[in-house]
Short mmCIF file of C-alpha atoms in Angstrom, two decimals:
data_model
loop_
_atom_site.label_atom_id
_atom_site.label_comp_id
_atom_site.label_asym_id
_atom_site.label_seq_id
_atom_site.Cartn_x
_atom_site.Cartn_y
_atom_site.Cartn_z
CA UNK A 1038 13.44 16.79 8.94
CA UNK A 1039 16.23 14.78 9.86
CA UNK A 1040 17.48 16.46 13.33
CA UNK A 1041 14.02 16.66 14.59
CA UNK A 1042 14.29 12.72 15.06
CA UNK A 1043 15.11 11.46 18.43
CA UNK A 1044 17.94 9.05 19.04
CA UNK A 1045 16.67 5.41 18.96
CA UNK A 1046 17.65 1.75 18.47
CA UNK A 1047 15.96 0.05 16.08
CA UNK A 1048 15.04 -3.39 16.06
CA UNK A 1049 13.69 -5.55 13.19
CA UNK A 1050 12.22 -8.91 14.20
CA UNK A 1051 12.45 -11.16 10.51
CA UNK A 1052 16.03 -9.22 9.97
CA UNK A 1053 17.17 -11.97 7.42
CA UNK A 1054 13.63 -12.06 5.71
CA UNK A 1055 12.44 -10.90 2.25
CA UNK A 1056 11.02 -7.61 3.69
CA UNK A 1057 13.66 -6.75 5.12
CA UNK A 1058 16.39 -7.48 2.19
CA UNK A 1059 14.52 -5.90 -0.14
CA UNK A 1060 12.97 -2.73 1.33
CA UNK A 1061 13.92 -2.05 5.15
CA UNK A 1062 17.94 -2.37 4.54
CA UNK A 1063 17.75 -0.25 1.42
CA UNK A 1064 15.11 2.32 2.81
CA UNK A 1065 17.68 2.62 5.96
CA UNK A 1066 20.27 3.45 3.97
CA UNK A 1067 18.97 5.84 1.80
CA UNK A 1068 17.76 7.76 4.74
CA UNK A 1069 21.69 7.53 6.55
CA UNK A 1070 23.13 9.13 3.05
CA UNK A 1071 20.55 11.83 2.90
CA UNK A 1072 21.47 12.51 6.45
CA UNK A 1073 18.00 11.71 7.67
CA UNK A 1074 18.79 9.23 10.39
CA UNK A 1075 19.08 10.64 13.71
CA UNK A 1076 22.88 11.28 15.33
CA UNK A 1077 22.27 8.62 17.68
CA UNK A 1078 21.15 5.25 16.14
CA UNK A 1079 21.61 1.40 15.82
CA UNK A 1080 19.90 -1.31 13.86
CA UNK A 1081 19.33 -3.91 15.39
CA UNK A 1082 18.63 -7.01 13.63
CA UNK A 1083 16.59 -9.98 15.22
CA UNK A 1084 16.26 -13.23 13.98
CA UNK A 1085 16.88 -17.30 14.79
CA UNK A 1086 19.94 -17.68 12.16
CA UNK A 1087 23.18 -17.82 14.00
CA UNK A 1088 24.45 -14.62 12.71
CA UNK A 1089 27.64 -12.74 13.81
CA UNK A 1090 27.35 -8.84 13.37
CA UNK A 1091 29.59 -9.22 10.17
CA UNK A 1092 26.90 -11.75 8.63
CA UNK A 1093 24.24 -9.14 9.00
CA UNK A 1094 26.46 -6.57 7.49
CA UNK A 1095 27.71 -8.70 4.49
CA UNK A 1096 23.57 -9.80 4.24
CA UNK A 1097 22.90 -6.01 4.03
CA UNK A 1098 26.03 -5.31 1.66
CA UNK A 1099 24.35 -7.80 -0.72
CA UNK A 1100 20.90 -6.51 -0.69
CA UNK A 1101 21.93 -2.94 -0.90
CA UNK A 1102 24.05 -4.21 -3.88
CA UNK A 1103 20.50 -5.83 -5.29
CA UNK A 1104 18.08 -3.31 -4.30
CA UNK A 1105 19.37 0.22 -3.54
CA UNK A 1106 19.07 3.40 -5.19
CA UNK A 1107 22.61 3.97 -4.84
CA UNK A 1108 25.79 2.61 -4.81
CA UNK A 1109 26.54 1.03 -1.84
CA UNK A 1110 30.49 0.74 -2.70
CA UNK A 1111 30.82 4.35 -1.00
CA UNK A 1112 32.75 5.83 2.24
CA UNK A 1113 28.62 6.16 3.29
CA UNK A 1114 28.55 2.39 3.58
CA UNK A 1115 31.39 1.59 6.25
CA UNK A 1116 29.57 4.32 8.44
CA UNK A 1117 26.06 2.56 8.17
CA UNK A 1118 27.71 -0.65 8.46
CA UNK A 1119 29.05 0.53 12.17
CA UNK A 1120 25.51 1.16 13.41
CA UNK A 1121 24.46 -2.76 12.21
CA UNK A 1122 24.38 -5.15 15.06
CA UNK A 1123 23.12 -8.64 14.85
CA UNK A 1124 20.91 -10.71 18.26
CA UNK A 1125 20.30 -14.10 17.78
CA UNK A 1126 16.59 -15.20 19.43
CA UNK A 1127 13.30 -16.17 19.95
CA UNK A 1128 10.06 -15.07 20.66
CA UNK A 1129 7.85 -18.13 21.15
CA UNK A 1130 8.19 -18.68 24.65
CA UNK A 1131 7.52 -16.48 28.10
CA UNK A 1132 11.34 -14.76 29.14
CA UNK A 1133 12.96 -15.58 25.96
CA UNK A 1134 13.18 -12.01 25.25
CA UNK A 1135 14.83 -11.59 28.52
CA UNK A 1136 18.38 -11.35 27.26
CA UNK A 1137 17.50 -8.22 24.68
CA UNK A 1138 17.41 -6.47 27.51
CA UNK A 1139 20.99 -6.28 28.27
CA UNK A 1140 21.80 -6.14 24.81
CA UNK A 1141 20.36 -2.70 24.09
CA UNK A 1142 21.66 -1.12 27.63
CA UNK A 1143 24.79 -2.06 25.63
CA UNK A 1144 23.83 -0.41 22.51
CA UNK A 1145 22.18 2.83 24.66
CA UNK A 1146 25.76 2.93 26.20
CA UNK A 1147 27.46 2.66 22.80
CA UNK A 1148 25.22 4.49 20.49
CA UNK A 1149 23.48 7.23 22.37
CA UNK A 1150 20.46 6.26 22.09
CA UNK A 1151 18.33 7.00 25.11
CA UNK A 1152 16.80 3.98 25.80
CA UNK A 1153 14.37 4.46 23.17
CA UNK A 1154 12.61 1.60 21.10
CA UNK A 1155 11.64 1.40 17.74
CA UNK A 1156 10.55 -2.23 16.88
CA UNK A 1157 9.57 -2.92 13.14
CA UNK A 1158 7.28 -6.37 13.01
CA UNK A 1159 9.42 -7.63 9.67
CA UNK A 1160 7.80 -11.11 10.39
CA UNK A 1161 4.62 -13.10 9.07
CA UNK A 1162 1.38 -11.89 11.03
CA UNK A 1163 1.06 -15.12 13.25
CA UNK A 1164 3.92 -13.99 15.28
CA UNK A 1165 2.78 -10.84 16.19
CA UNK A 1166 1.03 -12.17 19.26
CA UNK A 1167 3.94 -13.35 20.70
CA UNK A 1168 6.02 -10.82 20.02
CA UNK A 1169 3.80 -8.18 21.66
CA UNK A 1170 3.49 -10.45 24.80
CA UNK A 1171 7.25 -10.95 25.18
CA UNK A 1172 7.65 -6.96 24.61
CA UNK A 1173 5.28 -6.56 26.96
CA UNK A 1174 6.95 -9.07 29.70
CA UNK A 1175 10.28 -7.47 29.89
CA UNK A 1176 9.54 -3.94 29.93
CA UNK A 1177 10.88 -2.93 26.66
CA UNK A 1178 7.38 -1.94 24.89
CA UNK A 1179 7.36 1.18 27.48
CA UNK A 1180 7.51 4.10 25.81
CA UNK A 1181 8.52 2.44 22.64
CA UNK A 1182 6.87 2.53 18.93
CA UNK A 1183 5.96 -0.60 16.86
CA UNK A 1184 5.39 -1.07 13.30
CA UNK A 1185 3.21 -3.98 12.47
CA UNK A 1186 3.22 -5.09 8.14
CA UNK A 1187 -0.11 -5.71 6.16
CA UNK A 1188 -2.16 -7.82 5.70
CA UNK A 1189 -3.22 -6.99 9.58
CA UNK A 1190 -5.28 -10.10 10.74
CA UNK A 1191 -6.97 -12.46 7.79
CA UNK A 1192 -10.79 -11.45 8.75
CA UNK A 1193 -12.48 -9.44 10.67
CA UNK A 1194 -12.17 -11.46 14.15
CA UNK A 1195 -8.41 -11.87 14.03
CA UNK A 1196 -7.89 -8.84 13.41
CA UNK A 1197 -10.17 -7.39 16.30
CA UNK A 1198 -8.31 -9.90 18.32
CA UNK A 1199 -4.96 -8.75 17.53
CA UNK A 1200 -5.97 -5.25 18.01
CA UNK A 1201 -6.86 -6.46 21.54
CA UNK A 1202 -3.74 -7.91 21.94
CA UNK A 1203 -1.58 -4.82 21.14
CA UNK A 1204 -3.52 -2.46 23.31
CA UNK A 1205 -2.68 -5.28 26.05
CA UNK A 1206 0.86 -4.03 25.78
CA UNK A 1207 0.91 -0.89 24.02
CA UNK A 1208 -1.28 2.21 23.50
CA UNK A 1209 -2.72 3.25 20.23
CA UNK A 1210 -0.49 6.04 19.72
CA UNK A 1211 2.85 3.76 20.27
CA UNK A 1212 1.23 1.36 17.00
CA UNK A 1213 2.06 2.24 13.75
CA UNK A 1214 0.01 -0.44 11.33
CA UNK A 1215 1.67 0.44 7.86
CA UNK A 1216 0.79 0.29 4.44
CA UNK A 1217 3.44 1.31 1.88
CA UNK A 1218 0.82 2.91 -0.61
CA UNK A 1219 -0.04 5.88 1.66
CA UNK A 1220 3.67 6.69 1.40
CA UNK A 1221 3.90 7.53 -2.08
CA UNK A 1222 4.06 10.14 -3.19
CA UNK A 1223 1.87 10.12 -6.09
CA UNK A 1224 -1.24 8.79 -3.72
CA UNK A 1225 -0.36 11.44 -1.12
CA UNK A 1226 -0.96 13.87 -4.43
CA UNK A 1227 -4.48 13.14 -4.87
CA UNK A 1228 -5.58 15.28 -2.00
CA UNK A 1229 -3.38 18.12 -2.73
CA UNK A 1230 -4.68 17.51 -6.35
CA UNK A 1231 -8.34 17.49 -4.93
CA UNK A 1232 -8.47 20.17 -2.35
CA UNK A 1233 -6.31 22.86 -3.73
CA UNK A 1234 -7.26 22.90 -7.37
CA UNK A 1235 -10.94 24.93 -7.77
CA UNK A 1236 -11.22 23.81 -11.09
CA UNK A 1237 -11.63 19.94 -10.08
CA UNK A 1238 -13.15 19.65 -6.69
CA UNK A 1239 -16.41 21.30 -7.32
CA UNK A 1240 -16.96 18.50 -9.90
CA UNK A 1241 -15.60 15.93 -7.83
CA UNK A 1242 -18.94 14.09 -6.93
CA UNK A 1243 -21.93 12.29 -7.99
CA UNK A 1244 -23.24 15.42 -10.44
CA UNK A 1245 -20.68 14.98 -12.68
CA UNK A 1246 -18.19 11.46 -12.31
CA UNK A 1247 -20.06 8.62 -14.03
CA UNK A 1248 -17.78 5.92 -11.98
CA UNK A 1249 -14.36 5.21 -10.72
CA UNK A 1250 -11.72 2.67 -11.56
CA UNK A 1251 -8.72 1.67 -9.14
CA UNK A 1252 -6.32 -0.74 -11.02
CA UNK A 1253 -3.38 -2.24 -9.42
CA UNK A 1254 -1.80 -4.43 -11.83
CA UNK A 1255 1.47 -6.78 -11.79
CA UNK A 1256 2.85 -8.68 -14.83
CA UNK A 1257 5.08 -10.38 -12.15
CA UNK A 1258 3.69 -13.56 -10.50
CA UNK A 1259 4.17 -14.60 -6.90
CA UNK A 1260 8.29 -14.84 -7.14
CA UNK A 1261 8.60 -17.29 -4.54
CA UNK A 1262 6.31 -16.32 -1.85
CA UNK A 1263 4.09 -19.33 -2.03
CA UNK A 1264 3.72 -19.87 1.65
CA UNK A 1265 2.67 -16.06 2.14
CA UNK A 1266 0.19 -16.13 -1.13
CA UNK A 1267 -1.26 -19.12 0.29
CA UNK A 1268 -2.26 -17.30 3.60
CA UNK A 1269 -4.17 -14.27 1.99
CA UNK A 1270 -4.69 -14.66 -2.09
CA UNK A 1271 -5.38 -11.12 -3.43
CA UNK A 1272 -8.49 -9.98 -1.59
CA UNK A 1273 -6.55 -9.78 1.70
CA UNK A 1274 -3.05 -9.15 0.10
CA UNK A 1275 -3.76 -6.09 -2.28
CA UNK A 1276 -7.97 -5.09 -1.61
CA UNK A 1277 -8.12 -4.87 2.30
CA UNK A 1278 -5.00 -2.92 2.57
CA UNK A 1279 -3.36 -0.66 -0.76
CA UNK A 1280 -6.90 -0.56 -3.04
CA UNK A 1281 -9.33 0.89 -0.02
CA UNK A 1282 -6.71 3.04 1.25
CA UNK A 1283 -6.62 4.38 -2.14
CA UNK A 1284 -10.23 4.56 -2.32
CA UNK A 1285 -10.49 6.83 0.65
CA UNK A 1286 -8.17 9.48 -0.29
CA UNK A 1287 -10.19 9.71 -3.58
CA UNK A 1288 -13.59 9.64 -2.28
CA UNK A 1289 -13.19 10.88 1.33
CA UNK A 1290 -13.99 14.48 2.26
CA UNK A 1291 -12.08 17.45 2.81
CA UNK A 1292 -10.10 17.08 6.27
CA UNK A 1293 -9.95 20.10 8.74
CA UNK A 1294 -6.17 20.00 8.32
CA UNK A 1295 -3.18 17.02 6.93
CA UNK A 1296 -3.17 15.98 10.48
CA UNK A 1297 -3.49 12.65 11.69
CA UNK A 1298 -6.82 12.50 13.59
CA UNK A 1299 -8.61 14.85 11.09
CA UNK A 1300 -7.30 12.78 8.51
CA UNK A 1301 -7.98 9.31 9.80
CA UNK A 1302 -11.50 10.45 10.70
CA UNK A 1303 -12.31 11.56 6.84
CA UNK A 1304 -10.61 8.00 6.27
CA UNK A 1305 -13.34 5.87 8.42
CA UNK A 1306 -16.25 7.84 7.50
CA UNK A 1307 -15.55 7.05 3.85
CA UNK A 1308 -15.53 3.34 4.62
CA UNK A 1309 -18.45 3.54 6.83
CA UNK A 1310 -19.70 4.58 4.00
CA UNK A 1311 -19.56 1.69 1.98
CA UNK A 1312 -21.72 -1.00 2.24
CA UNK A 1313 -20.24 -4.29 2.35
CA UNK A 1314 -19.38 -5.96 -0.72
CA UNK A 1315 -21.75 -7.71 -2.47
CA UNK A 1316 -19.94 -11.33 -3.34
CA UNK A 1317 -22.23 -11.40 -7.03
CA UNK A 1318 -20.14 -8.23 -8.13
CA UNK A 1319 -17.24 -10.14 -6.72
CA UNK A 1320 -14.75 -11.86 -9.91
CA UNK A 1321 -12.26 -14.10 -8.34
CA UNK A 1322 -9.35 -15.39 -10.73
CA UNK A 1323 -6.45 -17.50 -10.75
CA UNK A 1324 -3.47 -17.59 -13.45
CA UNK A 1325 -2.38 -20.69 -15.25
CA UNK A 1326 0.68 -22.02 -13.83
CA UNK A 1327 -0.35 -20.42 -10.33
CA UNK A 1328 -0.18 -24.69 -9.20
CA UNK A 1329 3.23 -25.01 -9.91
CA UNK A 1330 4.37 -22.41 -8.23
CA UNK A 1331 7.06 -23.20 -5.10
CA UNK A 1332 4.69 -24.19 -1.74
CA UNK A 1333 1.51 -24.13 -3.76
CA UNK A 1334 -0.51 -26.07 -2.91
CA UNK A 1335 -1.82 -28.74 -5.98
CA UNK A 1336 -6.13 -28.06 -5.81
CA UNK A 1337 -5.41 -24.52 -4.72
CA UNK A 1338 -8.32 -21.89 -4.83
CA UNK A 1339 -6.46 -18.90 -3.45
CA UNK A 1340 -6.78 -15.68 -6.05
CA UNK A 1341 -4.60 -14.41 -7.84
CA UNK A 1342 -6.88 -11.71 -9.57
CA UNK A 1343 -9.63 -10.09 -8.03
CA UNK A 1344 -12.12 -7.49 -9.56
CA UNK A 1345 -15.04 -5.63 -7.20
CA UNK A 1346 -17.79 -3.26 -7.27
CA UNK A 1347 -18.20 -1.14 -3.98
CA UNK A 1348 -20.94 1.58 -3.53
CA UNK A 1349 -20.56 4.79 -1.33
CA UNK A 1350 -23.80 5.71 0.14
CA UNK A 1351 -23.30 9.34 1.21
CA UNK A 1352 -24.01 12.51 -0.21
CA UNK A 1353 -21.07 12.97 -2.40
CA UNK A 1354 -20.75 9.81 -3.85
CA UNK A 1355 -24.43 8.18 -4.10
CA UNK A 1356 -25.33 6.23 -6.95
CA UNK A 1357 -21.53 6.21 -8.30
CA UNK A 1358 -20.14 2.66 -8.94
CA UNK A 1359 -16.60 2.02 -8.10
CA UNK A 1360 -14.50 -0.52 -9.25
CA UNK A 1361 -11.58 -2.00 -8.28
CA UNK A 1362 -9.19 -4.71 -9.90
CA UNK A 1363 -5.89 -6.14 -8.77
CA UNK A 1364 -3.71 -9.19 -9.91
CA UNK A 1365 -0.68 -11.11 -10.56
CA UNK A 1366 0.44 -11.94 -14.45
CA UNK A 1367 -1.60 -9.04 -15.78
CA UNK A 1368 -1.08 -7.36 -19.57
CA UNK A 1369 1.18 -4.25 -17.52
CA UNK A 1370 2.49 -3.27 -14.86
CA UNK A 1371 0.40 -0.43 -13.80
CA UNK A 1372 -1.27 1.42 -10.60
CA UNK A 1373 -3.80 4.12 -11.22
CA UNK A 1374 -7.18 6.06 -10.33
CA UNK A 1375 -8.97 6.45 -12.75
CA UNK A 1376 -12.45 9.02 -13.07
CA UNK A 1377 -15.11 8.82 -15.54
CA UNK A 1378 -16.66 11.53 -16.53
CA UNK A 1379 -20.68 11.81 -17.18
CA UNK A 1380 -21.76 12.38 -20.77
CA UNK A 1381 -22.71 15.92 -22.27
CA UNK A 1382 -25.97 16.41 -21.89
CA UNK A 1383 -26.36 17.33 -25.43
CA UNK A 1384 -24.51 16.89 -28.31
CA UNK A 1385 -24.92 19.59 -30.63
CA UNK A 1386 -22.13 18.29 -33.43
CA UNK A 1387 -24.57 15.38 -33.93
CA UNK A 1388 -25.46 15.98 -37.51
CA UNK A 1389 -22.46 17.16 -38.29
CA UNK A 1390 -19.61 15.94 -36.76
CA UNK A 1391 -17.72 12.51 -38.16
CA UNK A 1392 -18.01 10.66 -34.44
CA UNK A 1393 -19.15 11.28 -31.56
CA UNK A 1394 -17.70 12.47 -28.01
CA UNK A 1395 -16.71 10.15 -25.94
CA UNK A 1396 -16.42 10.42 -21.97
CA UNK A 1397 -13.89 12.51 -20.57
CA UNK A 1398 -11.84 11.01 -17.96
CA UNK A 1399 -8.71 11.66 -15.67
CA UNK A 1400 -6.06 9.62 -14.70
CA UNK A 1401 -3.78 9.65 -11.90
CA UNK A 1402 -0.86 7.56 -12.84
CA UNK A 1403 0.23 6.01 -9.01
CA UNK A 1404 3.16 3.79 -10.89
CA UNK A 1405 5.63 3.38 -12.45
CA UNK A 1406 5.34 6.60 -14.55
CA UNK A 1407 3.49 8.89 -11.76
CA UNK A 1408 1.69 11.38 -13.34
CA UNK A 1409 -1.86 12.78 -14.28
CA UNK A 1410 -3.18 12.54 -17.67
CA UNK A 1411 -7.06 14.38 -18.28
CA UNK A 1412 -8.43 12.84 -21.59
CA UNK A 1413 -10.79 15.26 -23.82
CA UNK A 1414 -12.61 15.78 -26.94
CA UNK A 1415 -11.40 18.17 -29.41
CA UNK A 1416 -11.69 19.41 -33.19
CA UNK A 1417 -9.20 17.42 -35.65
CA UNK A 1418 -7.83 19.65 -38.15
CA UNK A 1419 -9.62 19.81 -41.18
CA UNK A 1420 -12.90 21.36 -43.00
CA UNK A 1421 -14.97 18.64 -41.84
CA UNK A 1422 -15.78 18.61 -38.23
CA UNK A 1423 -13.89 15.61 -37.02
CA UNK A 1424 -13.95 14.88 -33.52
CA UNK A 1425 -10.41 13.11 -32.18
CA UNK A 1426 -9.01 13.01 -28.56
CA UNK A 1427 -6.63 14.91 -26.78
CA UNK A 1428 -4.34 14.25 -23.53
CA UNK A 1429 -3.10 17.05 -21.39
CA UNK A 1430 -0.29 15.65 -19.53
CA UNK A 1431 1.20 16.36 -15.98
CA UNK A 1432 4.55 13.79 -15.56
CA UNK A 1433 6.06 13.63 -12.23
CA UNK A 1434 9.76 12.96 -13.82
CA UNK A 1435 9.49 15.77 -16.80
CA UNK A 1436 8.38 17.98 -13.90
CA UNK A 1437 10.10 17.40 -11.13
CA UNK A 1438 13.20 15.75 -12.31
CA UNK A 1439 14.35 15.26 -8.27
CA UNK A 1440 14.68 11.84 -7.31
CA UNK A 1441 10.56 10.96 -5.16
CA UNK A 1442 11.21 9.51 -2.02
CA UNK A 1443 10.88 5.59 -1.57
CA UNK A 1444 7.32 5.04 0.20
CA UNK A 1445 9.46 3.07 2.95
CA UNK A 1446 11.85 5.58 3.54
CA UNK A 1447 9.05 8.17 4.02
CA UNK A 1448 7.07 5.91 6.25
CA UNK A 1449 10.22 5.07 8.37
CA UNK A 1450 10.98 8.86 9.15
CA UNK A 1451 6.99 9.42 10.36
CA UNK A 1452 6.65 6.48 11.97
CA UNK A 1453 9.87 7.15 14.22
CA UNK A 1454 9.05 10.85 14.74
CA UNK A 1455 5.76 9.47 15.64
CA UNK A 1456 3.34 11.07 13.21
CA UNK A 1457 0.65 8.62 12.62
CA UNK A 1458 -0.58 11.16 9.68
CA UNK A 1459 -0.09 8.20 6.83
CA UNK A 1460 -0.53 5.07 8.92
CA UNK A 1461 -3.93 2.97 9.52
CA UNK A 1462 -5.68 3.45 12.67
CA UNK A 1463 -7.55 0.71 14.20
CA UNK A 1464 -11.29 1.40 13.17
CA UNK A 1465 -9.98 1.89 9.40
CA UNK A 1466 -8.07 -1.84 9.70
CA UNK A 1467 -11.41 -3.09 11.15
CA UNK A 1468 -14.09 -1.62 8.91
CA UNK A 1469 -12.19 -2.34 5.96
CA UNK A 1470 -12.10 -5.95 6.96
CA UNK A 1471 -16.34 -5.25 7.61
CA UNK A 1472 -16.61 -4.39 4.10
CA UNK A 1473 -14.77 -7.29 2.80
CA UNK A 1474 -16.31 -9.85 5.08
CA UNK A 1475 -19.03 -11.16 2.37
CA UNK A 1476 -16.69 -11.90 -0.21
CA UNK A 1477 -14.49 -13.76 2.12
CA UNK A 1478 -17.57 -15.89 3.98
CA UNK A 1479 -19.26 -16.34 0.33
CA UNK A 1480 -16.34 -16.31 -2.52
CA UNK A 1481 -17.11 -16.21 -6.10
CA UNK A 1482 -16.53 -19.08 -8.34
CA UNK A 1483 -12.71 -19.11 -9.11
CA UNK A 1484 -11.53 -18.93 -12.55
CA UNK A 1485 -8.84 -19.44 -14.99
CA UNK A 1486 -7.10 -16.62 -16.56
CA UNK A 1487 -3.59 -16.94 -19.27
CA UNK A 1488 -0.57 -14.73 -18.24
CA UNK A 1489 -0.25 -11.29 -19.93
CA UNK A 1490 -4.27 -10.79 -20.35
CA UNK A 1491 -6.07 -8.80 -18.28
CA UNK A 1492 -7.66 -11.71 -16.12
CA UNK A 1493 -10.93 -13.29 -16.70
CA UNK A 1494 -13.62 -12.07 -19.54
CA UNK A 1495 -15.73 -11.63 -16.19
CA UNK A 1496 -14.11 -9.07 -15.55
CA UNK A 1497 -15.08 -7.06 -18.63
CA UNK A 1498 -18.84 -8.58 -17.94
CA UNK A 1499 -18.65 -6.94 -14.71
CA UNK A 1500 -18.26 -3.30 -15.47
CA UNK A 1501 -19.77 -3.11 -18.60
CA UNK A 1502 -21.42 -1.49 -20.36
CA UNK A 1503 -17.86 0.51 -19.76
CA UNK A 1504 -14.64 -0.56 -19.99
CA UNK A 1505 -11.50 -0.90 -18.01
CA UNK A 1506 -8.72 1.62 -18.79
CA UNK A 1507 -4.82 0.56 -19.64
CA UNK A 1508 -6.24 -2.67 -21.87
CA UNK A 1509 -2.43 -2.84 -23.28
CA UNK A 1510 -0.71 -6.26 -24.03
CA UNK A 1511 2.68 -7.20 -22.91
CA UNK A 1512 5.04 -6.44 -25.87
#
């Protein structure tokens, strides 16, 4: 993979930000030791600190330290650390990206790299605008890719806006609108787990799957990001972005081939889909403690917690309810898919069985320990006829004990070979927003919820008269 990557100088606006201390640095680096870099490269980091070169690389030596894979203590480290370079600017104002200019002839002449752009958007959203329009003012967004972070806009008309602005400066197939969960491995395995297994895609609809659960759960709490939380809440932090991305590789149809536009068109018709969310199947929660968290404000009623009900009205998937869930300070930490089988429509052990047969369902494990687990009803051993359950396991680790690739580092290497396979095209950003729209314009009453539950007994209410899976307390 690695030497089909062009030479190019990469540039990271927000370089002494969280994002980029805590995944861009340490994706980077994992991709220069695995030799997956191209020969001729810089990184370039932008940002308003009054940085020398050897403050970036002493930055990046301490987040690598914090956050990497591997030891960064190597001979691999002083060879990454030559391709770090450090520009001090801004962005705000018309020509004050005039001077970058210069700077990367420089690092073309050094570096080899061709006078080609990669610019990664490590920055809050409400700097994107500018950003583009300086880009676009000097030249530099010719020819170049650009990597934009979630959440993309904060409704429907900012992000149709922003899309506007982009394709002001650059074309759709120079924007590269990321979200980390389509570049993991274990979500990228539910279509090879759906369309090359014959024993699980002919019952892979309506006929057969009772409903479908999505759970993206954190038993961490906002660590800090106040300001950011503030700005989006869970809704347009976790459900507009990683939960209906998920949702359309589970739902969406076969694709004519794993190529980008087949792909992305399977994607959109999914969510076109979907009718737009109705806000009385809408549970909105907030954890105790959320107030006194750092740039919170007092009387907030941003979410924390959110749990949905979404219907697909196609073919496939009519008259299937699924639901989604997401927060902060849950019982585990824990990202699955999770499909509930119909009931037999008979039970012949019911005179003489001791319990009854529950619903079959499968589980694919998305994180931490990626897997698949299909739950089933069997005979327990015995004269009586006992029914019991049974798991048959799949576990990424046991079974492919090779290190997965970080979803960042994976995204990185598409993004600058300019494969747009696992990145969001603009109708998907847009109708996903479309779906979301009536729980945003009408939210649900907000409510309290303890760290290390589950969130709100509405929750429960709302799917019953099932259950959510993984109901495990925090030991």
């Amino acid at each position: 993979m690695g030497p089909r990557l062009p030479p190019q100088a990469i540039v990271i606006f927000g370089a002494t930000g969280d994002l980029t201390r805590r995944k861009l640095l340490p994706a980077f680096f994992h991709l220069y030791v695995e030799g997956l870099l191209p020969k001729g490269f810089a990184i370039i980091g932008f940002g308003r600190t009054d940085w020398s070169d050897d403050a970036l690389r002493e930055h990046a030596l301490r987040s690598l330290s914090e956050f990497a894979r591997c030891d960064p203590q190597t001979k691999d480290w002083d060879g990454f650390a030559s391709h770090l370079r450090y520009f001090r600017g801004e962005f705000a104002e018309k020509g004050s990206l005039d001077p970058l200019v210069g700077f990367l002839e420089e690092i073309d002449s050094e570096f080899g790299t061709q006078e080609r752009r990669f610019f990664y958007c490590a920055t809050p959203p409400d700097v994107y605008e500018p950003i583009v329009a300086r880009l676009g003012e000097t030249g530099l967004a010719k020819d170049a890719k650009i990597v934009f972070e979630k959440p993309f806009g904060h409704d429907l008309a900012s992000a149709h806006y922003l899309n506007e602005c982009i394709h002001s400066v650059f074309d759709e197939d120079q924007v590269f609108r990321i979200d980390h969960y389509m570049g993991k491995e274990t979500v990228q395995n539910i279509l090879a787990f759906r369309f090359t297994n014959g024993l699980f895609e002919p019952v892979w609809n309506r006929r057969y799957i009772d409903h479908v659960q999505i759970t993206v759960a954190e038993e961490i709490g906002i660590e800090g990001r106040g300001h950011f939380y503030e700005q989006t809440g869970a809704l347009r932090d976790m459900v507009q972005t990683h939960l209906l991305q998920v949702l359309t590789f589970v739902a969406m149809e076969p694709p004519t081939a794993f190529a980008p536009d087949p792909l992305q068109d399977e994607k959109v018709k999914v969510l076109r889909a979907i009718h737009p969310v109705d806000p009385d199947r809408v549970v909105r929660g907030q954890y105790v403690g959320y107030h006194d968290e750092v740039d919170v404000a007092r009387r907030s009623t941003v979410e924390t917690f959110v749990a949905l009900e979404l219907r697909i009205e196609n073919w496939r998937w009519a008259g299937v309810p699924f639901f989604l869930r997401t927060g902060k300070e849950l019982a585990k930490k824990t990202t699955q898919v999770t499909l509930v089988f119909k009931d037999v429509p008979f039970n012949v052990f019911r005179d003489v069985a001791l319990g009854r047969p529950r619903r079959d369902h499968l589980t694919i494990r998305i994180q931490p320990d990626e897997g698949i687990t299909l739950a089933v009803n069997v005979k327990e051993p015995g004269p009586d006829i006992s029914l019991g359950r049974a798991t048959l396991d799949f576990d990424y680790e046991t079974e492919f004990p090779s290190e997965l690739l970080d979803a960042y580092e994976l995204l990185m290497i598409e993004a600058m070979e300019g494969d747009h396979t696992l990145f969001l095209r603009q109708d998907n950003v847009e109708r996903a927003w479309e779906i979301l729209m009536p729980a945003l314009e009408h939210p649900a009453p907000l409510l309290r919820y303890e760290p290390g539950t589950w969130g709100p007994e509405e929750a429960s209410i709302l799917i019953e008269p099932h259950r959510w899976h993984s109901h495990t307390r925090r030991t």
